[in-house]
Structure formats: C-alpha cells, structure tokens
Coordinates of C-alpha atoms and ligand atoms in Angstrom, one line a residue:
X1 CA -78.5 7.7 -3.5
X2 CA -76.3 10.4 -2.4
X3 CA -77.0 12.7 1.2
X4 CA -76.7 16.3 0.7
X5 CA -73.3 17.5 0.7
X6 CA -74.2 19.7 4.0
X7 CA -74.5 16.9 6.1
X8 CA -71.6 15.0 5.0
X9 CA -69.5 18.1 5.2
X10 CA -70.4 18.5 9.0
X11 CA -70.2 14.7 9.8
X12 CA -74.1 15.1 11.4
X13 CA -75.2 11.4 11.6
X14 CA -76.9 9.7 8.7
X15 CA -80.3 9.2 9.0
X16 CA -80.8 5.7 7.2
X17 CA -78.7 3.7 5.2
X18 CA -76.8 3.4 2.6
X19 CA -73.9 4.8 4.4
X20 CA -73.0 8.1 4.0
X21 CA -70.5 8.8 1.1
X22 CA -67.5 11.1 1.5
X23 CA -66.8 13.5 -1.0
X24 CA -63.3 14.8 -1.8
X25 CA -62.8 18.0 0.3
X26 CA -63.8 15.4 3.2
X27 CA -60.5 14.1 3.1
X28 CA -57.6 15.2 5.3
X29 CA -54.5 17.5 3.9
X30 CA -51.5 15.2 4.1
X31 CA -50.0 16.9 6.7
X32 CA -52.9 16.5 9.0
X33 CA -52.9 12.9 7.9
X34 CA -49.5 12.4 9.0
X35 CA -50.1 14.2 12.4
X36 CA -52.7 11.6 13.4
X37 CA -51.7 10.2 16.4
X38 CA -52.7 6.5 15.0
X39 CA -49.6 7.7 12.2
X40 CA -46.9 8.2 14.9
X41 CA -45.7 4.6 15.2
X42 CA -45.9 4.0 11.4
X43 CA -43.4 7.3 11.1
X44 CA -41.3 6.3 13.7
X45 CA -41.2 2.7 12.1
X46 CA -40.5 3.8 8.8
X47 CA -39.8 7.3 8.6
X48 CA -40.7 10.1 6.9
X49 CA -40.0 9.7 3.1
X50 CA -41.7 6.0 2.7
X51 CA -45.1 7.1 5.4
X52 CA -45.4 10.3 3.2
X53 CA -44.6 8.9 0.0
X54 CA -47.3 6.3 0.6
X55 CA -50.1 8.2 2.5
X56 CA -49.7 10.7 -1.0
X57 CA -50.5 7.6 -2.7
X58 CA -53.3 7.0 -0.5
X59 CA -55.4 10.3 -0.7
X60 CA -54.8 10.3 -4.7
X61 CA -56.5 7.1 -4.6
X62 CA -59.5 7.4 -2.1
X63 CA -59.6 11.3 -3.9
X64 CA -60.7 9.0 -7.4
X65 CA -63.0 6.9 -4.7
X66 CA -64.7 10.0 -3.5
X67 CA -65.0 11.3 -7.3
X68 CA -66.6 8.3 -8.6
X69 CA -69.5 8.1 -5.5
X70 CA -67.6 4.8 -4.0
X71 CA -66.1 6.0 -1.0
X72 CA -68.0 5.7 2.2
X73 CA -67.5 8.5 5.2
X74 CA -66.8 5.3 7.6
X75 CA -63.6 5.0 5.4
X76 CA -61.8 8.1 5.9
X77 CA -61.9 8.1 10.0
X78 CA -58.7 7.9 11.6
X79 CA -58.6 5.2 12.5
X80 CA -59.7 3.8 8.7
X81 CA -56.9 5.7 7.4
X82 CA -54.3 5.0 9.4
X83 CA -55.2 1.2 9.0
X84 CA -55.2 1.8 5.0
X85 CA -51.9 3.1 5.3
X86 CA -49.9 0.6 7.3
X87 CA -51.7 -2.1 5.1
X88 CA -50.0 -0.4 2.2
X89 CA -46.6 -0.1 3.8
X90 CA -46.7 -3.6 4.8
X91 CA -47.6 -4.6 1.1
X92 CA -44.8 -2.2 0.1
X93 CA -42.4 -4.0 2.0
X94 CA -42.9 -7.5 1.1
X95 CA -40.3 -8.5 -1.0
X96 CA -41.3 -9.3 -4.8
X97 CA -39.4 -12.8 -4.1
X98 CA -41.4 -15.2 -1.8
X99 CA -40.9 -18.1 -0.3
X100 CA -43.8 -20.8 -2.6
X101 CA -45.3 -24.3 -1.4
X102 CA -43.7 -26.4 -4.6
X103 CA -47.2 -29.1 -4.8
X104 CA -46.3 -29.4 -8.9
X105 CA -45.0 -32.5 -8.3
X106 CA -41.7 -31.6 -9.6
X107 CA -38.6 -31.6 -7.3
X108 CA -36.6 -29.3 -9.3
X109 CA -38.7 -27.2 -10.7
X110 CA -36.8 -24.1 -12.6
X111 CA -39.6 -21.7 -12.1
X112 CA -39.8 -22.3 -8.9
X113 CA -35.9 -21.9 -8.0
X114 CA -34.5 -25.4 -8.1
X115 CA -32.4 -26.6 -5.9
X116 CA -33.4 -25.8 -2.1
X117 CA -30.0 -25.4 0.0
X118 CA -28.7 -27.7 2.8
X119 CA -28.6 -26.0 6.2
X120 CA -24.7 -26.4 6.1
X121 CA -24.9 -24.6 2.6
X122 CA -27.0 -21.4 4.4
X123 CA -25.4 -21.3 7.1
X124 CA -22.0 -21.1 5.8
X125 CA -23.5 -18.0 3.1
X126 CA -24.7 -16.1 6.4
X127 CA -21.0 -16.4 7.7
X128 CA -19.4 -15.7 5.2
X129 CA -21.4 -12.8 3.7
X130 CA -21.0 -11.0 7.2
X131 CA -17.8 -10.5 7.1
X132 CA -14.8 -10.5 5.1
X133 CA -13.2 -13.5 3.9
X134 CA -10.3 -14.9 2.2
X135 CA -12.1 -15.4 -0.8
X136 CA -8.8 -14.2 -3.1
X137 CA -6.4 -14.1 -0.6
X138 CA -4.2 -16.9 0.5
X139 CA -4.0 -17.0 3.9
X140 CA -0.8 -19.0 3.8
X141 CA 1.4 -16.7 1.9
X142 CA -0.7 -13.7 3.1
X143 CA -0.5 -12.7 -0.5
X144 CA -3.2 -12.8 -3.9
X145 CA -5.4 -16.1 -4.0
X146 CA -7.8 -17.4 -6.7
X147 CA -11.3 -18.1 -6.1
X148 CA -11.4 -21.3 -7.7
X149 CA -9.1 -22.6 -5.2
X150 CA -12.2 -22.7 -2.5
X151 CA -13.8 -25.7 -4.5
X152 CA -11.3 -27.4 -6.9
X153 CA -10.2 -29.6 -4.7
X154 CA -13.2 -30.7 -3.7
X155 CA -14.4 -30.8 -7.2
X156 CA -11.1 -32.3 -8.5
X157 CA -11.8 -35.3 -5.1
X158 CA -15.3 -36.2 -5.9
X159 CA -15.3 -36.6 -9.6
X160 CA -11.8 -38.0 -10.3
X161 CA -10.7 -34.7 -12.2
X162 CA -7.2 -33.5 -13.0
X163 CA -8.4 -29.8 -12.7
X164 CA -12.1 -27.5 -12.1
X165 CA -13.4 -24.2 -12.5
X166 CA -16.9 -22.8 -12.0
X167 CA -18.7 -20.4 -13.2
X168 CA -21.9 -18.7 -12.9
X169 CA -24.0 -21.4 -14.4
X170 CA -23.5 -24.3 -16.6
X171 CA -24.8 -22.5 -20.1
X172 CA -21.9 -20.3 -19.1
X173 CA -19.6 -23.2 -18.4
X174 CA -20.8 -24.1 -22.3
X175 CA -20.3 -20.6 -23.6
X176 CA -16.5 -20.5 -21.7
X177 CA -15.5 -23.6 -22.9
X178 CA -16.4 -23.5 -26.9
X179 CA -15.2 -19.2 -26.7
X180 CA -12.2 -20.5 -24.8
X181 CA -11.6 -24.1 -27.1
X182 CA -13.0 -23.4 -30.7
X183 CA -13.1 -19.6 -31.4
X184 CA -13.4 -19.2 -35.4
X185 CA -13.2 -23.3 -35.6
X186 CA -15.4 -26.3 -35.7
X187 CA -17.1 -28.3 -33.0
X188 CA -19.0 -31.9 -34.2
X189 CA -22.5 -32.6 -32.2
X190 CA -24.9 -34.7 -33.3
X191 CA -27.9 -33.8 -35.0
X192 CA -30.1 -36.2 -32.1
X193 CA -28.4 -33.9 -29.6
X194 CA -28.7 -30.2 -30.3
X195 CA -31.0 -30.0 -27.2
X196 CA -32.8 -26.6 -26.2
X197 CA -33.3 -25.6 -22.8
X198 CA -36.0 -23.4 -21.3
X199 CA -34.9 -19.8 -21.5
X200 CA -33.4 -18.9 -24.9
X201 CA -30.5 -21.9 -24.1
X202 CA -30.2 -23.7 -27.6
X203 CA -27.1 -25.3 -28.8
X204 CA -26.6 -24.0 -32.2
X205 CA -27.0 -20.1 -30.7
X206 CA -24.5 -20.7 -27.8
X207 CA -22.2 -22.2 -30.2
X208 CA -22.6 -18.7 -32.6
X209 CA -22.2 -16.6 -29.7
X210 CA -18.7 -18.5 -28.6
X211 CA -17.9 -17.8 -31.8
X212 CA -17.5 -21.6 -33.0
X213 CA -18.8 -23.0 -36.2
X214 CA -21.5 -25.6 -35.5
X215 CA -21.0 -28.7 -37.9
X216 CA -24.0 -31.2 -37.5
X217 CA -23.6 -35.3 -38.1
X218 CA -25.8 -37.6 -38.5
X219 CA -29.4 -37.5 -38.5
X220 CA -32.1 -37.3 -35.7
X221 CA -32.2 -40.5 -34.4
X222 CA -28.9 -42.0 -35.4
X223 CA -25.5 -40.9 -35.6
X224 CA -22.8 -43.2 -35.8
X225 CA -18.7 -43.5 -35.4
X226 CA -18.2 -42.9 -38.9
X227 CA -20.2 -39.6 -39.0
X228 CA -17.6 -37.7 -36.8
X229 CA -15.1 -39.5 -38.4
X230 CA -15.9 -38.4 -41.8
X231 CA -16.8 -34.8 -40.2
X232 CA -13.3 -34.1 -38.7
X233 CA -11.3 -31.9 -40.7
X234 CA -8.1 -29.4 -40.5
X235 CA -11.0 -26.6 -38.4
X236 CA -11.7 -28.8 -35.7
X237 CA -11.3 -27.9 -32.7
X238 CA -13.9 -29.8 -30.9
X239 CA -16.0 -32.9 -30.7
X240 CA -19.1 -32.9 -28.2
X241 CA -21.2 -34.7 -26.2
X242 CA -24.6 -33.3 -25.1
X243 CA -26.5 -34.9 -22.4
X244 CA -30.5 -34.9 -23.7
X245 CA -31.6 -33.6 -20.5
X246 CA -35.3 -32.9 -21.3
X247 CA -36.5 -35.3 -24.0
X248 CA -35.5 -38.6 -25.4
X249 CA -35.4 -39.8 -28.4
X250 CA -36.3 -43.3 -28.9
X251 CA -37.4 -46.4 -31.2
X252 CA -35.2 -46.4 -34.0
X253 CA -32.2 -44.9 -32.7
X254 CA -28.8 -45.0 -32.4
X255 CA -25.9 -43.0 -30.6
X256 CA -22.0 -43.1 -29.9
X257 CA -21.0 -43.2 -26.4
X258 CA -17.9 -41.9 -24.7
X259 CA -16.7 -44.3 -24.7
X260 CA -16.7 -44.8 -28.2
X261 CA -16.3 -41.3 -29.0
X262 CA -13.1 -40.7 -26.6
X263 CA -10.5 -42.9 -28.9
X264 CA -12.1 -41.4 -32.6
X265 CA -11.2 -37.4 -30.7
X266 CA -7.7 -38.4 -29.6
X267 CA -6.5 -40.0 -32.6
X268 CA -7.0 -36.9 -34.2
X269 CA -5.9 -35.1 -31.2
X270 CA -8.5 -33.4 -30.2
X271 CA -10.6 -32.5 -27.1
X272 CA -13.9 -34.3 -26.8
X273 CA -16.0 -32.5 -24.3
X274 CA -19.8 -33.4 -22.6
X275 CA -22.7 -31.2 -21.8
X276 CA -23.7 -33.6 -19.1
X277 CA -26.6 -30.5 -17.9
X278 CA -27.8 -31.9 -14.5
X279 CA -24.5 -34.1 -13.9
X280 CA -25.3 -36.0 -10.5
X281 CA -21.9 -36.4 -8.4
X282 CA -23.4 -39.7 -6.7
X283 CA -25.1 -42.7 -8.3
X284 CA -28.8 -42.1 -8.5
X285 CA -29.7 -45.4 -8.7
X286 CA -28.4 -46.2 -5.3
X287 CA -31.2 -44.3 -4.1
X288 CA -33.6 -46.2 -6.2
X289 CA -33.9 -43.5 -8.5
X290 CA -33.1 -43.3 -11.8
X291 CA -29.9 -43.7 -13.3
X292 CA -28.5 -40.2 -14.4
X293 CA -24.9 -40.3 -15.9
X294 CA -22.2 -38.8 -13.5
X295 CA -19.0 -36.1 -14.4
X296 CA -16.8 -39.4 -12.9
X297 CA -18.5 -41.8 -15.6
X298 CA -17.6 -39.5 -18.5
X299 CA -14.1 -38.4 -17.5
X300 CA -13.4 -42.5 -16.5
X301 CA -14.7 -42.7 -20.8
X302 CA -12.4 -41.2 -21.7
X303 CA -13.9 -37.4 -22.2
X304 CA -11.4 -34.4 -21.5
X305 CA -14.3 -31.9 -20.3
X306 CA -17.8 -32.4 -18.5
X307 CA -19.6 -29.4 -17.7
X308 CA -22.9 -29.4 -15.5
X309 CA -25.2 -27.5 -13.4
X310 CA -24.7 -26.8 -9.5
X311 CA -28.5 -26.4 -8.7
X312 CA -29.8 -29.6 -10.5
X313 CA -29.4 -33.2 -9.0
X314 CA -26.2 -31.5 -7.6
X315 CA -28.7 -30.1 -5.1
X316 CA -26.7 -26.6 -4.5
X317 CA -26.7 -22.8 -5.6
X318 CA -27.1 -21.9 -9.3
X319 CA -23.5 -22.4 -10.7
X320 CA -21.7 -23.8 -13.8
X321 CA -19.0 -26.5 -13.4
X322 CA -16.4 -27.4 -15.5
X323 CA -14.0 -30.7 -14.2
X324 CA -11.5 -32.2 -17.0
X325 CA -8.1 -31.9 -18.2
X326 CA -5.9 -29.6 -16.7
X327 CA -3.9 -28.1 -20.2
X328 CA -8.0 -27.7 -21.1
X329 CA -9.0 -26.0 -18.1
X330 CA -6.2 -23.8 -17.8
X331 CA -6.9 -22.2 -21.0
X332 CA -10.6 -21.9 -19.6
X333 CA -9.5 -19.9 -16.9
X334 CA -6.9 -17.1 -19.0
X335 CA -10.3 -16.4 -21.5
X336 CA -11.4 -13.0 -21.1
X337 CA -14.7 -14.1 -20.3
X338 CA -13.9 -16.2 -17.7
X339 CA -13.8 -13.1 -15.4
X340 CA -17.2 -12.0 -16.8
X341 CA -18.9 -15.0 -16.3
X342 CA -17.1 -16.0 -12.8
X343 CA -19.6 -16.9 -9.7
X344 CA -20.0 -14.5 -6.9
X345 CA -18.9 -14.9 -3.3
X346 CA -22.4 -15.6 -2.5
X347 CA -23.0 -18.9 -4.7
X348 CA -19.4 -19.4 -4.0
X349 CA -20.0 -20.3 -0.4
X350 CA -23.0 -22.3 -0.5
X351 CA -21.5 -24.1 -3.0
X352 CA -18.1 -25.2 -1.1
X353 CA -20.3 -26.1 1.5
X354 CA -22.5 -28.3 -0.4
X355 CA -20.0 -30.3 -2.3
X356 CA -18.6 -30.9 1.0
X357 CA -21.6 -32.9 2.4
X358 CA -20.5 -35.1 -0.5
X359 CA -17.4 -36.6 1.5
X360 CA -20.4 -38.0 3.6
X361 CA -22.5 -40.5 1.5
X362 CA -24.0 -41.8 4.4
X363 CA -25.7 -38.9 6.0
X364 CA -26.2 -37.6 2.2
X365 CA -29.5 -38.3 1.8
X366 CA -30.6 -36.6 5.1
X367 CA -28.4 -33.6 4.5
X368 CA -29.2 -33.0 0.8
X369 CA -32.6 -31.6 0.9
X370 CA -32.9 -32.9 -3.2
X371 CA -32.1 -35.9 -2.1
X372 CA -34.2 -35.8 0.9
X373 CA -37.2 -35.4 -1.3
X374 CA -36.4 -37.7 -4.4
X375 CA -35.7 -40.5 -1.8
X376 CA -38.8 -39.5 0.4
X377 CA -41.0 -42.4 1.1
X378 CA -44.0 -42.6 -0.3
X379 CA -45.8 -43.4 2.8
X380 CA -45.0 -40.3 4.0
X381 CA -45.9 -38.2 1.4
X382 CA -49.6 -40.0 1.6
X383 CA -49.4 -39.2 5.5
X384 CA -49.3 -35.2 4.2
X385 CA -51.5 -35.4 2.3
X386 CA -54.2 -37.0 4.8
X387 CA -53.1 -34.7 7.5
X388 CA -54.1 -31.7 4.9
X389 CA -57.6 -33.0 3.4
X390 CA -59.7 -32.4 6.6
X391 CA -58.9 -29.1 6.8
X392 CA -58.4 -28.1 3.3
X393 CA -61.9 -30.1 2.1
X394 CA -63.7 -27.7 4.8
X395 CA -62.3 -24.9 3.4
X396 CA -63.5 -25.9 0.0
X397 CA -67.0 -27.2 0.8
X398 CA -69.1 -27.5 -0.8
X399 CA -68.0 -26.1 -4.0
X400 CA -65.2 -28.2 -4.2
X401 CA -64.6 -32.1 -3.5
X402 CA -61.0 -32.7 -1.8
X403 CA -59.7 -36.3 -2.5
X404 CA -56.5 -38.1 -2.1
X405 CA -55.0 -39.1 -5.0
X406 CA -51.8 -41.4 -6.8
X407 CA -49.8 -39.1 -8.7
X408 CA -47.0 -39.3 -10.7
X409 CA -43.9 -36.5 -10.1
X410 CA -40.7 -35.8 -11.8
X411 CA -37.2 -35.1 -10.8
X412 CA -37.8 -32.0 -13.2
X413 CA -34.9 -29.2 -14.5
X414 CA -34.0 -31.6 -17.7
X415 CA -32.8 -34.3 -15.5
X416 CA -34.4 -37.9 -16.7
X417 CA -37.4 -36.6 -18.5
X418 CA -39.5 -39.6 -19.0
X419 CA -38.9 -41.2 -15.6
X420 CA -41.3 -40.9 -13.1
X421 CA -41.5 -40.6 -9.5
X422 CA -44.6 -42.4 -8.0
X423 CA -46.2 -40.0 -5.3
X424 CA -49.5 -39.3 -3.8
X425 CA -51.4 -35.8 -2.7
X426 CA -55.4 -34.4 -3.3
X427 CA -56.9 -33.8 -6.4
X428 CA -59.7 -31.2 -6.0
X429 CA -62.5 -31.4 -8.2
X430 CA -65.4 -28.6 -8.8
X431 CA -68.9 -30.2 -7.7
X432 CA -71.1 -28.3 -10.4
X433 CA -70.0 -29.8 -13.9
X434 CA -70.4 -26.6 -15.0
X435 CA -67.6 -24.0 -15.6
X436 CA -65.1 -26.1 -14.5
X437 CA -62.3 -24.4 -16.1
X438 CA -63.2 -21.2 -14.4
X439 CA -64.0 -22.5 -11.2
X440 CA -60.5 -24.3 -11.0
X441 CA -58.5 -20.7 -12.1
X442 CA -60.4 -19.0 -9.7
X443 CA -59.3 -21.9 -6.7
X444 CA -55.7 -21.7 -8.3
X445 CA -55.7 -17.9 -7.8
X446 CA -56.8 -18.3 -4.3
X447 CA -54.4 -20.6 -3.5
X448 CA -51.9 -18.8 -5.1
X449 CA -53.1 -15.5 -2.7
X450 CA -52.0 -17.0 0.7
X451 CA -49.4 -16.2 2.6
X452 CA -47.2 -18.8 1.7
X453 CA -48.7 -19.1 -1.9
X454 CA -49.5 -22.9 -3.1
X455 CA -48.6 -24.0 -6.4
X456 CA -50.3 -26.6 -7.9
X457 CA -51.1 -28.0 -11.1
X458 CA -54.4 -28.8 -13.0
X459 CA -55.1 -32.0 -15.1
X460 CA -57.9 -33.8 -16.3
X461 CA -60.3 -31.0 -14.9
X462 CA -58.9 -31.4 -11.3
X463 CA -56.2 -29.3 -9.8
X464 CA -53.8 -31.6 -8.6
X465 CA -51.5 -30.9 -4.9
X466 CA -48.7 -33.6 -5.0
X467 CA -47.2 -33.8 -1.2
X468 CA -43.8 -35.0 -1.7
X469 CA -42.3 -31.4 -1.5
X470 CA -44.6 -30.5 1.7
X471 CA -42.3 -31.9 4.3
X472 CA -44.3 -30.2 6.9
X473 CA -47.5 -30.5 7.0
X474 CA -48.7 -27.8 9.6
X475 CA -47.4 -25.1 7.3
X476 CA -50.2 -25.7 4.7
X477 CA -52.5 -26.5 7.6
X478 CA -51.9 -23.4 9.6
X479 CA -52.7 -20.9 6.7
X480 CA -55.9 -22.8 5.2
X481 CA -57.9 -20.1 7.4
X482 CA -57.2 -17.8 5.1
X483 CA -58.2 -19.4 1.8
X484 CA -60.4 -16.6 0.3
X485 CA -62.6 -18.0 -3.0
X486 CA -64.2 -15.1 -5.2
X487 CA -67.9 -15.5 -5.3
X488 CA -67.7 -14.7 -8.5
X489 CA -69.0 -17.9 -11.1
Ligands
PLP1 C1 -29.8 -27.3 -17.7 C2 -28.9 -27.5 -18.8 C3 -28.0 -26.5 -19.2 C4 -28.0 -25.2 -18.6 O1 -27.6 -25.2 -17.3 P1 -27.9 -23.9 -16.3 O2 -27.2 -24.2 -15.1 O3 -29.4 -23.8 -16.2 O4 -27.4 -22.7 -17.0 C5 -27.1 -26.8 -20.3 N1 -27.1 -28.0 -20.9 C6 -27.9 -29.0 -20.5 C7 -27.8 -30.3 -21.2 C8 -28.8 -28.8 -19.4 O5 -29.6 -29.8 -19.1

C-alpha cells in the first residue's frame, strides 16, 4: 500500500506501518547531496570527481528504487545517504585483487597465485621499487649493465650451470629457447611427453609459434633410444625433454632418460634441452616430500638447457629460468624476443632475493614459505583446524554439521601430480539430506563473501577446509562473525 503522495511530499509522520515509501522528487539534487554536512569528510577524503561521480551513481539508482515502489522515506535521510555513499566508495576502492584464505588443499594453487613470497623476497621489492636502482647499470664501471647479471650468478651457483637468463615465465623461457635454437627446423619430443598446461600452454602450439617444426617419436606410453635415433635428420635442431608436470603415465611404459638421451644428441651434435616445469633447486625428498627432479640433476645428465618456473617448488615471483650451456644461452639472450619477454624490475627483485635464501639450506625451510607449508607438521595443521571448529560450527548451526576431517592435499601447479600430502581440516556437511547441492553453493558463496574470502573445496557432498595453508588460526577465527548464509533454500 502506498500513502498519498501529499504526506510523503511534506515528510508529516506516517500513521501506521508499512513505512512510508519515497517517491522520486523526494530525493535531493546532487548538489544538495554533496553539501550535506555528513558529505564533508567523504569530499575531503576523496575529493570531488570520485564523491560526485559516485553520489550520481547513487540517486540514478535509489531514482529506479523510488520508481518501482521499493524505496522507503527512512532511506533517503541524511544520514541514510551519506552512509549509502561512503559504503559505495569504500566498495569502489577495494582493489579487484584480494588477499584469499587458500583451504583447497593445494599449496601451489595457480588460481590462487602460487607461490607466496619470503619476507626477504618483499621486503627487498619495497626497497627496491622506491627508488632507483642499478638494475642496468654497473656500478663498478659506472657505465651500461645487464639485468641478468642481478641473478646469474646465483643461478649459475646453485644449479651447477655454465650460464642463466630469466625471463618472464617459464612458457616464455620455452618459447625463447625453441625461437632462439630451432627457427624453421626440427625439435624431437616424445609422443608420452607433449604435456598441456592450464591456460592455452600446449607443446605442439608453443613449438608453431617459435617457429619450429614439431617431429613426434614414439608412441604414448613408450618411446625408446632408437626412436630419436631414427628421427634425427639434416633439420634438427633440437632434441627435448619435457618434464610430465601434471599427469603420469603409467603401467606399460617406457621412457629415455638424460641420461640416456644426452650421448644420442651429442653424437650428432646437437643441443638436448629439458622442460623440467616446476624444477626444485633443493632435493625434495630431504624434506620428506616427494622426489621432484632438480635443473642440477639434468645439467649433471648430461642436458645442455633446463628451463623451469620461478613461482612453483622454487617458491618465488612468477618468472622463467633458463640455466645451461653458455654458447646456448648466449644465443638466447641476442633473440629479438628475448627483450620482449624479459622480467620486470619488480619480479626481478623478489627473485634475487629468494634464490638467495638458497645459500642457507638450514634456515630454508623456515624462510621459504612453500617449504614452510609442504614440510608443515601435521599435528599442527589438526591443531588449526580444532582451534576453528568451535567457532565456525556455531556459526553454522544448526543447518550445517562442522567436523574434523583426514584429508589428502597436493603440492599443486603440475608439480608431482599423483603424490599426496596427508593433511587434516573440517568437512561441513548440510543436516537436511535434502538440496544438498544447493545448500553447500550457497555456504561456499558465503564463505567466499568475507572479508578475507575462504576458499574451499566440495567432495563427496561435504565442502571440505584443509588447514595446512591457515598458519594462523585467529585470522579465520576473527572474521567468522561475519559469516552471512542466505535464507534462501
Ligand atoms: C608449469 C609448466 C610450464 C609453464 O610455466 P609457467 O611459469 O607457468 O609459464 C611449462 N612447462 C611445464 C612442464 C610446466 O609444468
């Protein structure tokens, strides 16, 4: 029901409810909106352009409210409207990238950015992005340096290599290297090996777009010494490795290593390169982890090129390595692309700082926060996840059931696919057996609202939080308060 427009015009009191609705010409001019005195800090916060921009946005919208019969006269006071408006500044301002609580259960989880930074890593980007640096310039000669100084060393140090570059990341270190090795020729892979990584990454396209000729060997599951034998001809330019990063192929099956590989290239003197993808600089298995073949293992083989990634087990910014022969690497570096492809300052930085944890083993694990979570105990990860049920179970009562649960993680980003990392958090169940589905989205959704959204993952008709990537406890715990569930069923 709807009061006469009189006595909404002149604001005279309602006699009974429903609240009074506001009509259109109720509304204040933008100008007079601005002018409010509840407007002056937002003004002097933001200024003018963003406050008016957004109060414009404001009235249009409460205009259509008014017009439709949904706007209440309670909602266009003042103080309502400046409290509308500085809610939609705030929401304005909030970046569109947010720091996420990772609960998946997977430690590098592309989606959800990878590889988290050491402190030494950020703090080093906040120097160095301040101010300027010598990141060209060669502050002994005072004249023209090269970027990939800053890390070569480094690189060259930890995996045993006569020479490095780096790129932006390690698709690009693939790209560079066939572009720069085989343009117009032929580079032998094995059929078991043309992997495809998330995101449009699949062998046989990067090869067409360096420009190389893709010649396949063998068949899915076996390849053997003879097949790049009997493959090499007088337009190879190229035989590669590709590390299987995100599936593997087993049963029946048989590759060439290396190892093996290594002498078959060089009689024929050519280059034999590996896509080792994640690449781990340390040996995983010392950590109890799994075994994950390292840039030193290959180059010690034999191979004359290993590219990988700098935000996988390497546990730093995005970036593409290259380590291997200096004649190689040098012809790398003078390929046109090179300078298209090469990493920013930013990277750069965090980067030279991360490798250089890696000249201290001993601390590694504490330093490296990928480390730091692979290696976390699992007693501590089931202490999280009891510190969080109490509060998250009365939250969720009583649609929901919270209980603690033995889960199974991953290292995730195509490193060890089928290994698993045994873990522990709550799996939450719906009570009512029915809509299930729909009552688990809608719980997702809220958890996805908070301030710090969670992300979780739902199995077996239970959405599933694995704790090992929840360090802290109290950060979960201190926003459960604000868990909002639709009533909606
Ligand atoms: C991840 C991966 C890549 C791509 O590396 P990015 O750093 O993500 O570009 C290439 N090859 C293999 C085998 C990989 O696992």
């Amino acid at each position: 029901m709807k009061l006469p427009e009189e006595s909404v015009v002149h604001g005279s009191p309602a006699p009974a409810s429903p609240p009074p609705a506001a009509q259109p010409q109720n509304l204040p001019a933008l100008d007079r909106l601005l002018r409010l005195p509840a407007c002056a800090a937002l003004l002097d916060a933001h200024g003018h352009t963003l406050v008016a921009n957004e109060a414009r946005a404001l009235l249009a919208t409460l205009r259509a409210q008014a017009l439709a019969g949904d706007l209440a006269l309670g909602q266009i006071g003042a103080d309502a409207l400046a409290g509308a408006l500085a809610e939609r500044l705030q929401r304005r301002l909030q970046p569109a990238m947010r720091a996420v609580l990772n609960l998946t259960g997977t430690v590098i989880h592309t989606n959800l950015g990878r590889a988290l930074l050491p402190q030494a890593a950020l703090a080093h980007i906040q120097a160095m992005m301040a101010s300027p640096n010598n990141l060209e310039y060669d502050l002994a000669s005072g004249s023209r340096g090269d970027r990939d100084s800053i890390v070569e060393g480094l690189l060259c140090e930890l995996t045993g290599a006569e020479a490095a570059t780096v790129v932006n990341n390690n698709a690009a270190a693939v790209l560079l290297t066939l572009a720069a090795l085989a343009p117009g020729k032929e580079v032998i892979v094995s059929r078991g090996e043309l992997v495809e990584i998330g995101g449009a990454f699949r062998m046989p396209d990067v090869m067409a777009s360096a420009g190389a000729r893709l010649v396949e060997v063998g068949t899915t599951n076996r390849t053997h010494a003879q097949d790049y034998e009997r493959a090499i001809g007088e337009h190879t330019a190229l035989l590669m490795k590709v590390h299987t990063s995100n599936y593997a192929v087993q049963g029946f099956t048989s590759a060439v290593d290396e190892a093996r590989l290594a002498p078959i290239a060089h009689a024929r003197g050519l280059p034999l390169a590996t896509d080792l993808g994640s690449g781990a600089l340390i040996d995983m298995s010392a950590y109890g982890l799994p075994p994950e073949p390292t840039p030193q293992q290959m180059l010690a083989a034999g191979c004359d090129l290993v590219t990988f990634s700098g935000d996988k087990l390497l546990g730093g910014p995005q970036a593409g390595l290259i380590v291997g022969r200096k004649d190689l690497l040098t012809r790398i570096r003078k390929h046109p692309m090179k300078r298209a492809l090469r990493m920013s300052k930013l990277p750069l930085a965090a980067l030279e700082a991360t490798l250089r944890l890696y000249l201290r083993p001993e601390r590694l694990a504490q330093d490296l926060p990928t480390l730091r979570l692979l290696t976390r105990p699992l007693a501590d990860i089931t202490a999280t996840a009891q510190a969080v049920l109490p509060a998250l179970q009365a939250a969720l009562a009583p649609r929901y059931q919270v209980q603690p649960v033995a889960l199974q993680g991953q290292i995730g980003s195509g490193s060890l696919p089928v290994e698993r990392l045994a873990s522990s958090g709550l799996a939450i169940a719906p009570v009512d057996a029915k809509g299930v589905g729909r009552a688990l989205a809608q719980l997702a959704e809220a958890l996805r609202a908070l301030p710090l959204p969670v992300i979780g993952r739902v199995q077996d008709d239970r959405l599933l939080l694995d704790m090992r990537c929840l360090e802290d406890a109290q950060v979960f715990i201190g926003q459960i308060g604000l868990l909002r569930l639709s009533d909606k069923r």
